[in-house]
Amino acid sequence: MNDFGIVVRSLRVRAFSTTVVIALVAMSAGLLLAILSLRTAGQRAFERGTGNAHLLVSRDGSPLVSVLNSLFYANPPKAPIDAAAVTALRESFPWAMFVPTAIGDSYRTFPVVATVPEYFTKFEPVFGEPWTFAQGRAFTADFEVVLGSSVERDTGLRLGAKIVLTHGSGKSREGVDEHAHEHREYEFTVVGILAPSGSPHDRALFTDLDSSWMLHAHDRFERAGTHKTVTPADLTEADRVVTAVMLRLPSRDGVSAPPALMSQYDKLRRDGSLTVALPANEVQRLFDIIAGIDVLFLAMAMATLASSAVAILLSMVNSMSERSRQVAILRVLGASRARIFWLVLTESTLIGLVGAAIGVVVCSVVLYAATEWMRSAHGIVIAPQLDARSAILVAMGTTLLAAAAGIVPSVLAYRTSVARSLRPVG
Amino acid sequence: MTPTNNPPALAIDALRFRYGAQKGNSFELHLDSLRLESAEEMLLIGRSGCGKSTLLQLIAGLLDPTSGSIRIGGSDIHAVKGATRDRLRGRTIGMVFQTFNLLQGFSARENVQIALLMSDALAGDRAESNARAEALLRSLGIEQLDALAEELSIGQQQRVAIARALVCRPTLVLADEPTASLDPENALNAVRVLRDACREQGAALLVVSHDPSLEAHFARRYTLNSTKAVAT
């Protein structure tokens, strides 16, 4: 038995309130640390998801919406780009990469991207990290499909599996896409499974544009009262629409932004019918917009931490009436006022220290859970980097705050009247 | 009692203590002289409110007298202040209370060891602390050393309280109404245990009580009737 043992035992005697207060401190410290860790990791993850496209052309309402819809699959783009506009765009510049995409179909709510084979050879999901196939190959014929790694993991589909796609996203803002319907007439065969890229594309399926267009043409025929199996020969120019085009200008190796980029950007923007986005800039803009909220979250986390310090103070002050007898006994046994002061202060400091330590663990768990959720639900990979410096600073700050909260009860203990406290009860 | 050359365990001279001023009616406790030799026993009696417990707190250095001196084994406890006085109290005075005042959540052994810890009597020697506490508890018939204080019977709690008062081998043991919460049979038994333990340790014993049945068991009795109302 030593002074520290007395402190620990005193906390154990009040196990319930001690546990509640420690849990509160742990949650507060963990929350603060999680917000500190996620605020930079989140931005890094979004920047990572923009890939190697210099420009993204669509007919979405704004460049930011365009990036969120076509690269992060937030919602299916509503306004398509017609075939003539696509051709004009292709011929407007000697693009190093010209990858049209059509998003609008889905498989079990996973978005289906109809695109061209260059998607796998020229488009890099993460800048400098080209696609690799875990199994199989890219599509080479109609009605073949390639799975992103998350789709393969979550659906259990294997090479050779037959699937049918849903026309429509299968979900809407309200949760249900009323217009979604399956095209059971057209079976797609899984021919490839991509290796994880750590980008939102991991949760997409990929097929060729013709196959997607044929599904849509089928609907057109159905509406006209004609029931037939559509072939590429049935496709018209009106069917051959895309929702976005990813563009890359020729550049030397390692140069992410060639000199001609801004002039091409300005030139494309002159066409008022198109929405032209610089994906990396739009992600930055997104984070500029939410920066205020970020600070607000941080302030709320700090306020929570401060309130947990108040909880320590209240818990200890409330316990002082029942503890005054304990303090008096220790004084009678030879403890000085200063020793009593430090014993009580050590209690509050220990609550802060244990709470902070648990908070770091909680934060790690929360980060891991958030990472898993973001990866599976949105395909965004947030590297769970629990910054050691932040962890130490938050732990130290929490401990100091708890110690500060313990000053008032320590002073009360210091001033405890031994004579009054040892009067018989009842 | 054979007189020795050692200083008395307790020596009170010309003690004056004024209290109750803040309530509007002030009282003064005065005690011209009181001596208690080593291993001597005394029963301090007096009517309720006459200042018996106040006197014990003055002896323990928990209250400061208005004038006069109180010496414990030759050391004037009021001549030192702060932590020094607290340590001196812890090492030279053991106290037993009416409600025992054991620390809840601590075992019998720990309740006794805490006295050694708070008084720094063994300078952190854990093995000696453990051995001394264990031996004393066993000598008082406590075998459940690791049982929590609140799990012990009333009689066992009182024995633990006695062990805690004696573990620092004090010069003087002060017992404040130690039998007030016990039935007559257990009260006499408790006083017997307390006296035996003090005798064995060579500690002087000053028992404060208003229980007349105890008077026959103490050769020395002191009736405190020396408080008086004073003008404020």
XYZ file of C-alpha atoms in Angstrom:
658
model
C 0.000 0.000 0.000
C 1.307 3.399 -0.976
C -0.211 6.772 -1.799
C -0.951 5.720 -5.366
C -2.650 2.568 -4.053
C -4.861 4.737 -1.843
C -5.800 6.847 -4.866
C -6.646 3.801 -6.978
C -8.632 2.232 -4.143
C -10.557 5.466 -3.572
C -11.499 5.486 -7.237
C -12.556 1.848 -7.048
C -14.756 2.515 -4.038
C -16.665 4.961 -6.252
C -16.514 2.560 -9.196
C -19.697 3.664 -10.925
C -19.061 7.399 -10.984
C -15.375 6.799 -11.728
C -16.248 4.585 -14.694
C -18.803 7.040 -16.045
C -16.416 9.971 -15.790
C -13.513 8.028 -17.306
C -15.794 6.926 -20.156
C -16.808 10.534 -20.737
C -13.191 11.697 -20.767
C -12.240 8.820 -23.072
C -15.006 9.636 -25.529
C -14.116 13.317 -25.512
C -10.401 12.738 -25.997
C -11.061 10.071 -28.622
C -13.465 12.319 -30.493
C -11.004 15.201 -30.524
C -8.202 12.955 -31.696
C -10.388 11.344 -34.355
C -11.389 14.725 -35.743
C -7.765 15.877 -35.767
C -6.707 12.704 -37.566
C -9.594 12.584 -40.020
C -9.474 16.215 -41.110
C -6.205 15.722 -43.049
C -6.705 12.055 -43.855
C -10.093 12.817 -45.407
C -8.673 15.416 -47.749
C -5.818 13.115 -48.722
C -8.291 10.358 -49.473
C -10.419 12.569 -51.707
C -7.367 13.889 -53.530
C -6.298 10.299 -54.074
C -9.677 9.451 -55.622
C -9.418 11.951 -58.474
C -7.063 9.741 -60.486
C -4.938 10.967 -63.368
C -7.611 12.798 -65.347
C -6.652 16.406 -66.028
C -10.161 17.372 -67.020
C -13.617 15.986 -66.534
C -16.321 17.043 -68.956
C -20.006 16.457 -68.238
C -23.360 18.185 -68.289
C -23.825 18.201 -64.556
C -24.926 21.393 -62.830
C -21.471 22.356 -61.595
C -17.864 21.149 -61.789
C -17.994 19.969 -58.166
C -21.168 17.956 -58.764
C -19.566 16.581 -61.895
C -16.558 15.299 -59.932
C -18.694 13.905 -57.126
C -21.027 12.120 -59.572
C -18.557 10.788 -62.128
C -15.517 10.046 -59.953
C -17.030 9.440 -56.538
C -20.366 7.984 -57.729
C -22.413 10.241 -55.438
C -25.413 10.173 -57.789
C -25.940 9.109 -61.424
C -25.420 12.135 -63.685
C -28.786 13.343 -65.029
C -27.844 15.133 -68.235
C -26.081 13.052 -70.917
C -23.597 14.262 -73.522
C -24.783 13.321 -76.995
C -22.639 11.432 -79.510
C -21.977 14.502 -81.689
C -20.624 16.465 -78.752
C -18.433 13.532 -77.750
C -17.019 13.316 -81.277
C -16.393 17.060 -81.378
C -14.632 16.872 -78.062
C -12.474 13.962 -79.203
C -11.386 15.858 -82.301
C -10.773 19.188 -80.559
C -7.291 18.267 -79.266
C -4.761 15.440 -79.483
C -5.700 14.068 -76.067
C -3.349 11.623 -74.407
C -6.370 10.037 -72.799
C -9.974 10.221 -73.890
C -12.180 7.982 -71.791
C -15.941 8.451 -72.007
C -18.086 6.976 -69.259
C -21.797 6.379 -68.917
C -23.100 5.960 -65.397
C -26.707 5.175 -64.647
C -27.030 1.426 -64.261
C -26.255 -0.553 -61.189
C -25.838 -3.995 -59.714
C -27.162 -4.414 -56.181
C -26.733 -0.637 -55.732
C -23.101 -0.770 -56.904
C -22.715 1.680 -59.807
C -22.005 0.284 -63.250
C -19.608 2.323 -65.370
C -19.954 1.796 -69.089
C -16.737 2.831 -70.720
C -14.040 1.928 -73.221
C -11.117 -0.545 -72.865
C -8.723 2.424 -72.490
C -10.267 2.897 -69.067
C -7.998 0.083 -67.891
C -4.915 1.063 -69.843
C -4.812 4.872 -69.786
C -6.883 5.923 -66.822
C -5.171 5.537 -63.487
C -7.579 5.378 -60.528
C -4.878 6.934 -58.353
C -2.289 9.186 -59.987
C 0.801 7.112 -60.760
C -0.917 3.833 -59.855
C -2.421 2.133 -62.922
C -5.082 -0.581 -62.726
C -4.016 -4.131 -62.109
C -6.215 -7.175 -62.474
C -6.419 -9.513 -59.514
C -8.108 -12.087 -61.751
C -9.221 -12.301 -65.385
C -9.047 -9.517 -67.923
C -10.728 -6.416 -69.265
C -13.944 -6.757 -71.253
C -13.389 -7.420 -74.947
C -16.928 -8.216 -76.045
C -20.465 -7.117 -75.335
C -22.092 -8.137 -72.086
C -18.846 -8.738 -70.286
C -18.273 -7.095 -66.961
C -15.280 -6.344 -64.744
C -15.714 -6.058 -60.980
C -14.080 -3.563 -58.674
C -12.417 -5.181 -55.674
C -15.093 -4.086 -53.158
C -17.855 -5.457 -55.389
C -16.109 -8.801 -55.580
C -15.628 -8.848 -51.813
C -19.162 -7.790 -50.941
C -21.080 -9.844 -53.514
C -18.891 -12.927 -53.633
C -19.094 -13.000 -57.440
C -16.407 -15.030 -59.173
C -15.082 -15.157 -62.723
C -17.648 -16.615 -65.050
C -20.590 -15.613 -62.882
C -23.675 -14.436 -64.753
C -25.400 -11.284 -63.535
C -28.148 -8.981 -64.686
C -27.877 -5.247 -64.319
C -30.457 -2.798 -63.065
C -31.324 0.142 -65.232
C -31.136 2.972 -62.757
C -29.064 3.345 -59.643
C -31.328 1.216 -57.494
C -31.300 4.023 -54.958
C -32.200 7.662 -54.781
C -32.025 10.410 -52.233
C -35.130 8.888 -50.681
C -33.466 5.497 -50.723
C -35.482 3.900 -53.534
C -35.216 4.534 -57.270
C -38.791 4.022 -58.460
C -37.734 3.818 -62.083
C -35.119 1.123 -61.536
C -35.770 -2.202 -63.255
C -33.678 -5.222 -64.043
C -32.797 -6.255 -67.582
C -33.148 -9.992 -67.227
C -33.026 -10.364 -70.993
C -29.338 -9.508 -71.006
C -26.937 -11.554 -68.895
C -23.489 -10.181 -68.246
C -20.515 -12.447 -67.608
C -17.855 -11.570 -65.078
C -14.540 -11.691 -66.961
C -12.244 -9.720 -64.675
C -11.739 -8.667 -61.079
C -9.609 -5.619 -60.364
C -7.069 -5.405 -57.579
C -7.918 -2.873 -54.853
C -6.939 0.656 -55.841
C -7.939 2.467 -52.687
C -10.230 4.685 -54.731
C -14.012 4.999 -55.108
C -13.746 2.975 -58.321
C -13.249 -0.173 -56.246
C -16.971 -0.258 -55.607
C -17.992 -0.049 -59.278
C -18.557 -2.565 -62.083
C -17.303 -1.854 -65.562
C -18.698 -2.862 -68.912
C -18.455 -1.616 -72.468
C -20.503 1.289 -73.757
C -22.311 -0.745 -76.430
C -23.757 -3.111 -73.830
C -25.052 -0.240 -71.740
C -26.483 1.497 -74.774
C -28.246 -1.739 -75.804
C -30.002 -1.902 -72.423
C -31.272 1.605 -72.931
C -32.235 0.905 -76.554
C -34.199 -2.083 -75.297
C -36.268 0.264 -73.161
C -36.796 2.504 -76.184
C -38.130 -0.424 -78.189
C -40.317 -1.527 -75.288
C -41.840 1.916 -75.043
C -42.604 1.728 -78.778
C -44.299 -1.613 -78.218
C -41.585 -3.648 -79.938
C -40.270 -6.633 -78.046
C -36.924 -7.751 -79.369
C -33.380 -8.554 -78.374
C -31.338 -5.518 -79.237
C -28.041 -5.827 -81.108
C -25.390 -3.154 -81.819
C -26.940 -2.716 -85.231
C -30.105 -1.407 -83.577
C -28.285 1.437 -81.847
C -28.903 4.975 -83.099
C -26.944 8.153 -82.457
C -29.512 9.032 -79.814
C -28.619 5.884 -77.917
C -24.892 6.599 -77.981
C -24.768 9.045 -75.107
C -22.279 9.249 -72.256
C -22.434 11.048 -68.935
C -18.814 12.222 -68.708
C -15.496 12.209 -70.498
C -12.206 11.977 -68.660
C -9.425 13.781 -70.471
C -5.692 13.855 -70.118
C -3.320 16.102 -72.000
C 0.019 14.860 -73.267
C 2.664 15.496 -70.632
C 6.133 14.463 -69.804
C 6.522 11.697 -67.260
C 6.060 12.880 -63.725
C 4.479 16.186 -64.756
C 0.938 16.252 -63.427
C -0.192 19.559 -64.964
C 1.071 20.316 -68.470
C 1.323 23.959 -69.597
C -1.565 23.588 -72.078
C -3.987 22.462 -69.408
C -5.407 25.852 -68.490
C -5.760 26.977 -72.092
C -7.692 23.791 -72.925
C -9.746 24.229 -69.791
C -10.674 27.767 -70.784
C -11.376 26.707 -74.349
C -13.750 23.917 -73.298
C -15.554 26.180 -70.873
C -16.529 28.474 -73.734
C -19.069 25.807 -74.708
C -21.837 26.725 -72.323
C -23.514 23.331 -72.669
C -20.587 21.550 -71.081
C -19.416 21.500 -67.504
C -15.642 21.311 -67.318
C -13.916 20.391 -64.095
C -10.349 20.204 -62.907
C -10.885 17.265 -60.535
C -8.006 18.039 -58.168
C -9.125 21.670 -57.878
C -12.717 20.673 -57.197
C -11.671 18.419 -54.326
C -9.682 21.302 -52.888
C -12.724 23.536 -53.314
C -14.871 20.983 -51.545
C -12.533 21.017 -48.585
C -12.413 24.808 -48.610
C -16.217 24.789 -48.360
C -16.286 22.373 -45.464
C -13.291 23.920 -43.691
C -15.637 26.018 -41.535
C -17.604 22.950 -40.522
C -14.330 21.227 -39.808
C -13.370 23.965 -37.346
C -16.864 23.797 -35.864
C -16.485 20.048 -35.270
C -13.105 20.671 -33.705
C -14.573 23.333 -31.429
C -17.405 20.987 -30.467
C -14.938 18.232 -29.657
C -12.942 20.615 -27.485
C -16.133 21.771 -25.776
C -16.978 18.122 -25.094
C -13.544 17.667 -23.582
C -14.048 20.745 -21.426
C -17.440 19.430 -20.309
C -15.825 16.146 -19.331
C -13.451 18.163 -17.131
C -16.492 19.802 -15.548
C -17.909 16.295 -15.013
C -14.732 15.335 -13.158
C -15.033 18.440 -11.032
C -18.706 17.854 -10.215
C -18.211 14.165 -9.544
C -15.367 14.835 -7.136
C -17.001 17.812 -5.446
C -20.189 15.768 -4.966
C -18.200 12.970 -3.415
C -16.397 15.316 -1.025
C -19.213 15.277 1.537
C -18.958 11.495 1.891
C -15.169 11.615 1.580
C -14.607 14.273 4.203
C -14.613 11.503 6.817
C -11.950 9.597 4.862
C -9.872 12.757 4.590
C -10.259 13.397 8.308
C -9.170 9.842 9.145
C -6.065 10.207 7.009
C -5.314 13.518 8.713
C -5.651 11.894 12.142
C -3.314 9.128 11.014
C -0.656 11.690 10.202
C -1.322 12.899 6.668
C -0.547 16.566 6.137
C -2.953 18.918 4.393
C -0.548 19.083 1.442
C -0.510 15.303 1.156
C -4.305 15.199 1.150
C -4.312 17.901 -1.541
C -1.985 15.851 -3.743
C -3.890 12.603 -3.139
C -7.110 14.188 -4.414
C -5.336 15.958 -7.262
C -3.716 12.660 -8.270
C -7.186 11.119 -8.409
C -8.460 13.633 -10.938
C -5.201 13.480 -12.891
C -5.420 9.702 -12.989
C -8.987 9.912 -14.293
C -7.720 12.186 -17.065
C -4.744 9.966 -17.848
C -6.737 6.738 -17.967
C -9.506 8.464 -19.915
C -7.004 9.850 -22.403
C -5.334 6.454 -22.833
C -8.685 4.777 -23.424
C -9.562 7.674 -25.717
C -6.544 6.923 -27.893
C -7.646 3.291 -28.144
C -11.241 4.337 -28.826
C -9.978 6.727 -31.470
C -8.019 3.928 -33.153
C -11.132 1.764 -33.198
C -13.297 4.627 -34.473
C -10.768 5.431 -37.181
C -10.601 1.806 -38.209
C -14.400 1.523 -38.280
C -14.723 4.805 -40.177
C -12.077 3.684 -42.645
C -13.836 0.399 -43.252
C -17.195 2.121 -43.621
C -15.872 4.782 -45.997
C -14.123 2.143 -48.046
C -17.106 -0.179 -48.335
C -19.816 2.461 -48.614
C -18.074 5.101 -50.677
C -14.868 3.492 -51.899
C -12.858 6.248 -50.281
C -9.774 4.974 -48.551
C -8.796 7.050 -45.551
C -5.442 5.934 -44.254
C -5.990 5.566 -40.492
C -2.978 7.534 -39.377
C -3.145 8.148 -35.673
C -0.615 10.941 -35.536
C 1.606 10.179 -32.536
C 2.254 13.876 -31.893
C -1.462 14.664 -31.849
C -2.123 11.654 -29.625
C 0.506 12.765 -27.117
C -0.714 16.364 -27.175
C -4.354 15.382 -26.716
C -3.434 12.928 -23.937
C -1.325 15.556 -22.177
C -3.976 18.218 -22.639
C -6.694 15.910 -21.326
C -4.598 14.957 -18.321
C -3.778 18.587 -17.527
C -7.415 19.565 -17.923
C -8.426 16.765 -15.546
C -5.756 17.896 -13.091
C -7.065 21.456 -13.323
C -10.591 20.162 -12.702
C -9.271 18.455 -9.580
C -7.946 21.655 -8.022
C -11.263 22.731 -6.478
C -11.996 19.337 -4.844
C -8.357 19.173 -3.733
C -8.683 22.556 -2.043
C -11.927 21.402 -0.410
C -10.117 18.306 0.852
C -7.220 20.478 2.017
C -9.621 22.622 4.042
C -11.603 19.715 5.494
C -12.286 20.208 9.192
C -11.090 17.057 10.940
C -13.044 17.746 14.110
C -16.324 18.308 12.263
C -15.843 15.382 9.877
C -15.226 12.805 12.603
C -18.430 13.471 14.494
C -20.487 10.280 14.799
C -23.153 9.926 12.147
C -26.805 9.685 13.288
C 2.292 2.640 38.679
C 6.029 2.912 39.222
C 7.389 6.361 38.432
C 10.173 6.429 35.842
C 12.579 9.026 34.534
C 10.869 8.985 31.167
C 8.738 12.006 30.360
C 5.039 11.379 30.896
C 3.060 10.063 27.940
C 0.754 13.040 28.360
C 1.392 16.263 30.227
C -1.143 19.073 30.160
C -0.389 22.363 31.856
C -2.484 25.500 32.248
C -4.606 24.638 29.242
C -7.157 27.198 28.087
C -9.306 26.874 25.008
C -12.139 29.188 24.070
C -14.702 27.963 21.556
C -18.206 28.566 20.260
C -17.608 32.285 19.733
C -19.073 32.183 16.234
C -22.386 30.870 17.615
C -22.704 33.813 19.938
C -22.197 31.915 23.222
C -18.558 31.328 23.947
C -17.248 28.645 26.289
C -13.848 28.182 27.761
C -12.265 24.849 28.582
C -9.566 25.028 31.225
C -7.423 22.322 32.677
C -4.664 23.275 35.070
C -2.732 20.030 35.049
C -3.037 16.467 33.918
C -0.370 13.739 33.800
C -0.518 10.303 32.297
C 2.563 8.110 32.519
C 3.612 5.484 29.975
C 1.266 2.490 29.907
C -1.019 4.238 32.375
C -4.786 4.272 31.843
C -7.289 6.949 32.593
C -11.002 7.368 32.086
C -12.086 10.888 31.261
C -15.707 11.445 32.156
C -18.011 14.401 32.219
C -21.461 15.541 31.261
C -22.422 15.819 27.628
C -21.021 18.981 26.028
C -18.419 19.575 28.718
C -15.640 19.490 26.136
C -14.335 15.917 26.386
C -14.013 15.412 22.631
C -12.640 18.922 22.273
C -9.940 18.054 24.781
C -9.011 14.961 22.769
C -8.709 17.084 19.628
C -6.515 19.540 21.498
C -4.309 16.667 22.684
C -4.145 15.311 19.122
C -3.088 18.704 17.806
C -6.207 19.026 15.663
C -7.174 22.188 17.528
C -4.841 24.870 18.886
C -5.260 25.908 22.534
C -5.760 29.528 23.472
C -2.937 29.083 25.987
C -1.082 26.398 27.899
C 0.849 23.370 26.718
C 0.239 19.746 25.835
C 3.231 17.423 25.709
C 3.163 13.948 24.266
C 6.136 11.937 25.482
C 7.897 15.207 26.225
C 7.206 16.842 22.843
C 4.962 19.879 22.785
C 2.645 19.029 19.925
C 1.572 22.655 19.510
C 5.144 23.886 19.261
C 5.327 22.459 15.753
C 3.009 23.170 12.882
C 1.781 21.806 9.583
C 3.184 18.555 8.269
C 5.596 18.189 11.191
C 2.751 18.232 13.682
C 0.702 15.857 11.509
C 3.615 13.413 11.374
C 4.197 13.742 15.117
C 0.510 13.012 15.749
C 0.618 10.009 13.422
C 3.640 8.516 15.170
C 2.913 9.284 18.817
C -0.867 9.248 19.094
C -3.293 6.522 18.184
C -6.985 7.291 18.036
C -10.013 5.029 18.372
C -13.419 6.451 17.563
C -16.971 5.656 18.515
C -17.810 4.621 14.947
C -14.350 3.122 14.335
C -13.921 5.216 11.167
C -12.338 2.473 9.128
C -11.757 3.310 5.475
C -14.467 1.693 3.354
C -13.204 -0.257 0.372
C -9.914 -1.043 2.100
C -9.106 -4.390 3.669
C -8.446 -4.914 7.384
C -4.717 -5.181 6.631
C -4.730 -2.015 4.506
C -6.645 -0.044 7.113
C -3.840 -0.782 9.533
C -1.016 -0.256 7.034
C -2.392 3.160 6.076
C -1.534 4.410 9.567
C 2.104 3.452 8.985
C 2.037 5.018 5.541
C 0.473 8.324 6.572
C 2.814 8.790 9.516
C 5.871 7.735 7.477
C 6.698 5.562 10.491
C 8.506 2.886 8.481
C 9.834 5.074 5.676
C 8.180 2.950 3.008
C 9.424 -0.444 4.266
C 6.608 -2.509 2.792
C 7.702 -5.850 4.171
C 7.967 -4.530 7.713
C 4.675 -2.677 7.307
C 2.942 -5.830 6.183
C 4.507 -7.959 8.905
C 3.685 -5.509 11.661
C 0.078 -5.029 10.559
C -0.445 -8.751 10.161
C 1.047 -9.631 13.525
C -0.992 -7.005 15.335
C -4.246 -8.003 13.652
C -3.659 -11.672 14.419
C -2.829 -10.854 18.045
C -6.239 -9.164 18.243
C -7.944 -12.212 16.766
C -8.459 -10.953 13.225
C -7.763 -13.707 10.715
C -9.610 -12.244 7.724
C -6.804 -9.865 6.918
C -7.899 -9.196 3.359
C -11.610 -8.853 4.053
C -12.929 -5.387 3.356
C -13.685 -3.296 6.419
C -17.382 -3.207 5.644
C -17.479 -7.014 5.454
C -16.307 -7.421 9.055
C -18.561 -7.698 12.099
C -18.850 -4.730 14.467
C -16.543 -6.447 16.961
C -13.976 -7.195 14.278
C -14.140 -3.636 13.000
C -13.404 -2.365 16.467
C -10.399 -4.646 16.752
C -9.101 -3.416 13.416
C -9.566 0.151 14.640
C -7.560 -0.712 17.763
C -4.845 -2.306 15.641
C -4.688 0.816 13.485
C -4.338 2.984 16.600
C -1.468 0.876 17.921
C 0.457 -0.086 14.789
C 2.761 2.944 14.909
C 3.620 2.019 18.518
C 2.296 5.318 19.853
C 3.049 6.873 23.193
C -0.601 7.641 23.810
C -3.894 6.159 22.641
C -6.966 8.360 22.720
C -10.316 6.561 22.651
C -13.362 8.749 22.072
C -16.513 7.039 23.331
C -15.276 3.634 22.094
C -18.242 1.779 23.569
C -21.062 4.140 22.691
C -22.357 2.047 19.818
C -22.035 -1.315 21.623
C -24.281 -3.235 23.968
C -23.054 -3.497 27.604
C -21.478 -6.936 27.170
C -19.607 -6.020 24.016
C -18.687 -2.649 25.492
C -16.837 -4.251 28.399
C -15.220 -6.730 26.067
C -14.082 -3.944 23.745
C -12.558 -1.972 26.601
C -10.778 -5.077 27.796
C -9.279 -5.670 24.356
C -8.257 -2.032 24.107
C -6.640 -1.989 27.537
C -4.838 -5.278 26.969
C -3.515 -4.136 23.621
C -2.276 -0.812 25.004
C -0.669 -2.518 27.933
C 1.078 -4.951 25.624
C 2.378 -2.102 23.501
C 3.304 0.036 26.471
C 1.037 2.846 25.355
C -0.821 5.140 27.732
C -4.566 5.078 27.286
C -6.991 7.940 27.724
C -10.593 6.883 27.291
C -13.342 9.445 26.993
C -16.778 8.114 27.901
C -20.018 9.019 29.512
C -20.733 5.338 30.194
C -20.855 4.980 34.028
C -20.355 1.210 33.800
C -16.751 1.779 32.741
C -15.808 3.685 35.849
C -15.226 0.542 37.898
C -12.625 -0.694 35.401
C -10.295 2.277 35.545
C -8.124 3.014 38.548
C -7.668 6.618 37.421
C -10.649 8.712 36.502
C -10.798 12.360 35.700
C -14.035 14.265 35.663
C -14.000 17.190 33.283
C -16.255 19.894 34.615
C -14.078 22.834 34.049
C -15.819 24.559 31.168
C -17.679 27.763 31.754
C -19.598 30.225 29.691
C -17.676 33.401 29.047
C -18.774 36.767 27.778
C -18.109 37.392 24.112
